[in-house]
CSV table of C-alpha atoms in Angstrom, one decimal:
chain,number,residue,atom,x,y,z
A,4,MET,CA,78.7,81.3,45.5
A,5,GLY,CA,75.8,81.0,47.1
A,6,LYS,CA,76.9,78.0,49.3
A,7,ALA,CA,80.4,80.1,49.9
A,8,GLY,CA,78.1,83.1,51.5
A,9,SER,CA,75.9,80.7,53.6
A,10,MET,CA,79.3,79.0,54.8
A,11,GLY,CA,79.9,82.3,55.4
A,12,LYS,CA,77.0,83.2,57.5
A,13,ALA,CA,77.0,80.6,59.1
A,14,GLY,CA,81.1,81.3,60.5
A,15,SER,CA,79.9,84.8,61.4
A,16,LYS,CA,76.8,83.9,63.3
A,17,LYS,CA,79.1,81.6,65.4
A,18,THR,CA,81.8,84.0,66.3
A,19,SER,CA,79.0,86.5,67.0
A,20,GLY,CA,77.5,83.6,69.2
A,21,ALA,CA,80.8,82.7,71.0
A,22,LEU,CA,81.6,86.3,71.6
A,23,ARG,CA,78.1,86.2,73.5
A,24,ALA,CA,78.7,83.3,75.5
A,25,ILE,CA,82.4,85.5,76.7
A,26,ALA,CA,80.9,88.4,77.7
A,27,ASP,CA,78.0,86.5,79.4
A,28,GLU,CA,80.2,84.5,81.1
A,29,GLU,CA,82.9,87.8,82.4
A,30,SER,CA,79.0,89.7,83.3
A,31,ALA,CA,78.5,86.4,85.5
A,32,ARG,CA,81.6,86.8,86.6
A,33,GLY,CA,82.0,90.5,87.6
A,34,ARG,CA,77.9,89.9,89.5
A,35,LEU,CA,79.4,86.6,91.2
A,36,LEU,CA,82.8,88.7,92.7
A,37,SER,CA,80.5,91.3,93.5
A,38,ALA,CA,78.1,89.8,95.2
A,39,ALA,CA,80.3,87.5,97.2
A,40,THR,CA,82.5,90.0,98.0
A,41,HIS,CA,79.3,92.3,99.9
A,42,LEU,CA,78.4,89.7,101.6
A,43,PHE,CA,81.5,87.7,102.9
A,44,CYS,CA,82.8,91.0,104.0
A,45,LYS,CA,79.2,92.4,105.9
A,46,ASN,CA,77.9,89.2,107.1
A,47,GLY,CA,81.4,86.5,107.5
A,48,ILE,CA,82.3,83.9,104.9
A,49,ASN,CA,81.1,81.1,106.8
A,50,ALA,CA,77.7,82.7,107.3
A,51,THR,CA,77.4,83.2,103.9
A,52,GLY,CA,76.2,80.3,101.8
A,53,ILE,CA,75.4,79.7,97.8
A,54,ASP,CA,72.7,80.6,97.9
A,55,ALA,CA,72.5,83.7,98.9
A,56,ILE,CA,75.6,84.6,96.5
A,57,ILE,CA,73.8,83.3,93.5
A,58,ASP,CA,70.6,85.0,94.6
A,59,GLU,CA,72.7,88.2,95.0
A,60,ALA,CA,74.5,87.9,91.9
A,61,GLY,CA,71.6,87.0,90.2
A,62,THR,CA,72.9,83.8,88.2
A,63,ALA,CA,72.7,80.2,88.4
A,64,LYS,CA,74.1,78.1,90.9
A,65,THR,CA,75.3,75.7,87.5
A,66,THR,CA,77.0,78.9,86.8
A,67,LEU,CA,79.0,79.4,89.6
A,68,TYR,CA,80.6,75.9,89.5
A,69,LYS,CA,81.6,75.9,86.1
A,70,LEU,CA,83.1,79.6,87.0
A,71,PHE,CA,85.2,78.9,89.9
A,72,GLY,CA,84.5,74.9,90.6
A,73,SER,CA,84.2,75.6,94.4
A,74,LYS,CA,83.2,77.9,97.2
A,75,THR,CA,86.5,77.7,98.3
A,76,ASN,CA,87.8,79.2,95.1
A,77,LEU,CA,85.1,82.2,95.1
A,78,VAL,CA,86.6,82.8,98.4
A,79,HIS,CA,90.2,83.1,97.2
A,80,ALA,CA,89.5,84.8,93.9
A,81,VAL,CA,87.4,87.6,95.7
A,82,LEU,CA,90.4,87.5,97.8
A,83,GLU,CA,92.9,88.1,95.1
A,84,SER,CA,90.6,91.1,93.6
A,85,GLU,CA,89.6,93.0,96.1
A,86,GLY,CA,93.1,92.9,97.6
A,87,LYS,CA,94.2,94.3,94.6
A,88,GLN,CA,91.5,97.4,94.1
A,89,TRP,CA,92.6,98.5,97.7
A,90,ARG,CA,95.9,98.5,97.2
A,91,GLU,CA,95.4,100.4,94.0
A,92,TRP,CA,93.3,102.6,96.1
A,93,PHE,CA,95.9,102.8,99.8
A,94,ILE,CA,98.7,103.5,97.1
A,95,GLY,CA,97.0,105.8,95.1
A,96,ALA,CA,95.7,108.2,97.6
A,97,ILE,CA,99.0,108.7,99.4
A,98,GLU,CA,101.0,109.5,96.1
A,99,ALA,CA,98.1,111.8,95.1
A,100,GLY,CA,99.1,115.2,95.0
A,101,GLY,CA,102.8,114.4,95.0
A,102,GLY,CA,105.0,116.2,97.8
A,103,ASP,CA,108.5,114.2,99.7
A,104,ALA,CA,108.1,111.3,101.0
A,105,HIS,CA,107.4,112.5,104.3
A,106,THR,CA,104.3,114.1,103.1
A,107,LYS,CA,103.1,111.2,101.2
A,108,LEU,CA,103.6,108.6,104.7
A,109,ALA,CA,101.4,111.8,106.5
A,110,ARG,CA,98.3,111.2,104.4
A,111,ILE,CA,98.1,107.5,105.3
A,112,PHE,CA,95.7,108.2,108.2
A,113,PRO,CA,93.2,110.8,106.5
A,114,ALA,CA,93.1,108.3,103.6
A,115,LEU,CA,92.2,105.4,106.4
A,116,LYS,CA,89.8,108.1,107.5
A,117,SER,CA,87.8,108.2,104.2
A,118,TRP,CA,87.9,104.7,103.8
A,119,PHE,CA,86.6,104.0,107.3
A,120,GLY,CA,83.5,106.6,106.9
A,121,GLU,CA,82.3,104.8,104.3
A,122,GLU,CA,78.9,103.1,104.1
A,123,ARG,CA,80.8,99.4,103.0
A,124,PHE,CA,83.2,99.7,105.4
A,125,TYR,CA,83.3,96.7,107.3
A,126,GLY,CA,87.0,96.1,107.7
A,127,CYS,CA,89.9,94.5,106.2
A,128,PRO,CA,88.7,90.9,104.4
A,129,PHE,CA,92.4,89.3,105.1
A,130,ILE,CA,92.3,90.1,108.3
A,131,ASN,CA,88.5,88.7,108.3
A,132,ALA,CA,88.9,85.7,106.4
A,133,VAL,CA,92.0,85.0,108.6
A,134,ALA,CA,90.0,85.4,112.2
A,135,GLU,CA,87.0,83.5,110.9
A,136,HIS,CA,88.8,80.8,109.8
A,137,ASP,CA,91.6,77.8,111.4
A,138,LYS,CA,94.3,79.7,111.9
A,139,ASP,CA,95.8,76.3,110.3
A,140,GLN,CA,94.8,77.5,107.7
A,141,LYS,CA,98.1,77.8,105.4
A,142,HIS,CA,96.3,79.2,102.2
A,143,PHE,CA,94.3,82.4,103.5
A,144,ARG,CA,97.1,83.2,105.6
A,145,ALA,CA,99.6,83.4,102.6
A,146,ILE,CA,97.2,85.5,100.3
A,147,ALA,CA,97.0,87.7,103.1
A,148,LEU,CA,100.7,88.0,103.8
A,149,LYS,CA,101.1,88.2,99.8
A,150,HIS,CA,99.2,91.4,100.4
A,151,LYS,CA,100.4,92.7,102.9
A,152,LYS,CA,104.3,92.4,101.9
A,153,VAL,CA,103.2,94.1,98.5
A,154,VAL,CA,101.6,97.1,101.4
A,155,LEU,CA,104.9,97.3,103.4
A,156,GLY,CA,106.9,97.0,100.2
A,157,HIS,CA,106.0,101.1,99.2
A,158,ILE,CA,105.4,102.0,102.9
A,159,GLU,CA,109.2,100.7,103.2
A,160,LYS,CA,110.7,103.1,100.2
A,161,LEU,CA,109.1,105.9,101.2
A,162,ALA,CA,110.2,105.4,104.8
A,163,GLY,CA,114.1,104.7,102.9
A,164,GLU,CA,113.2,107.6,100.5
A,165,MET,CA,112.7,109.9,103.9
A,166,GLY,CA,116.1,108.5,105.1
A,167,ALA,CA,115.3,106.5,107.9
A,168,ALA,CA,117.4,105.0,109.8
A,169,GLU,CA,115.5,101.4,109.7
A,170,PRO,CA,113.0,101.9,106.8
A,171,GLU,CA,111.7,98.0,107.0
A,172,MET,CA,111.1,98.6,110.8
A,173,LEU,CA,109.8,102.0,110.3
A,174,ALA,CA,106.9,100.4,107.9
A,175,HIS,CA,106.2,97.3,109.9
A,176,GLN,CA,105.5,99.7,113.0
A,177,LEU,CA,103.3,101.8,110.4
A,178,ALA,CA,101.9,98.5,109.1
A,179,LEU,CA,100.4,97.9,112.7
A,180,LEU,CA,99.1,101.3,113.2
A,181,ILE,CA,97.3,100.5,110.5
A,182,ASP,CA,96.0,97.1,111.2
A,183,GLY,CA,95.1,98.0,114.7
A,184,ALA,CA,92.8,101.2,113.1
A,185,ILE,CA,91.3,98.9,110.6
A,186,VAL,CA,90.4,96.8,113.7
A,187,ALA,CA,89.2,99.3,115.6
A,188,ALA,CA,87.0,101.4,113.2
A,189,MET,CA,84.9,97.9,112.5
A,190,VAL,CA,84.9,97.6,116.6
A,191,SER,CA,84.1,101.1,116.8
A,192,ARG,CA,82.2,102.6,113.5
A,193,ASN,CA,84.3,105.5,114.5
A,194,PRO,CA,86.0,106.9,111.3
A,195,GLY,CA,88.0,108.8,114.0
A,196,VAL,CA,90.1,106.0,115.3
A,197,ALA,CA,92.3,107.1,112.0
A,198,ASP,CA,93.4,110.3,113.6
A,199,THR,CA,94.3,108.8,116.6
A,200,ALA,CA,96.3,106.2,114.8
A,201,GLY,CA,97.9,109.0,112.7
A,202,LEU,CA,99.1,111.1,116.1
A,203,ALA,CA,100.8,108.0,116.7
A,204,ALA,CA,102.5,107.8,113.5
A,205,GLY,CA,103.2,111.1,113.6
A,206,SER,CA,105.7,110.7,116.5
A,207,LEU,CA,107.3,107.9,114.9
A,208,LEU,CA,107.8,110.1,111.6
A,209,ALA,CA,108.7,113.1,113.1
A,210,PRO,CA,111.9,111.8,114.4
A,211,SER,CA,112.9,109.9,111.1
A,212,LYS,CA,112.5,113.2,109.6
A,213,LYS,CA,114.9,115.1,111.9
A,214,LYS,CA,117.2,112.7,111.2
A,215,SER,CA,117.1,112.4,107.6
A,216,LYS,CA,118.2,116.5,107.7
A,217,ARG,CA,120.8,116.1,110.3
A,218,ALA,CA,121.9,113.4,107.1
A,219,THR,CA,121.9,115.5,104.3
A,220,ALA,CA,123.6,118.6,107.0
A,221,ALA,CA,125.6,116.4,107.1
A,222,SER,CA,126.7,115.1,103.8
A,223,ALA,CA,126.4,118.8,101.8
A,224,GLU,CA,129.0,119.6,104.9
A,225,LEU,CA,131.5,116.8,103.7
A,226,ALA,CA,130.9,118.0,100.3
A,227,ALA,CA,132.5,121.3,100.6
A,228,VAL,CA,135.6,120.3,102.3
């Protein structure tokens, strides 16, 4: 029984040690992602070296390579993580408070203005990544397009619910205003550019809303016949 008890304790220590190792790796991964995200967005991907990342993260260089394999893989991980967090924030911001589709679409630029006013606003990481790399670099473009597809899809869905004649076209028009506002805010450091973009968006949304009302009235008339 003494031997069995010793073996049980040894097994428990191994399990505890393994769990600690996993927790340490997760902590290191989180710190590296956070440090790389901040430095890539603030200083640029090419201008940020591995040493700067591990210094800010408080990890060893070997830990970075163990967890990510290379700086390129770390960049990919940052873009995937940032994209997911931004989409969750953006969709949550325009959906918050409910309302009809037009009301939700009208929240886009006030939400962006709030983002533009943040101390750590450095523009869109996808636009920045594609801009500072070889334009034939397909992988960064693929990640950026994947991100944009999700955002466009949600805007198009709302445009369809609003009754827009061409939901896909309206979504692309709004997306161009979004991208333009992001770049303008990054260059000017003026959150107010979102208001200007919002006015332009309003001129796109108003006709679509009128069409939706006319279509609803026409449907009601047909139903009454």
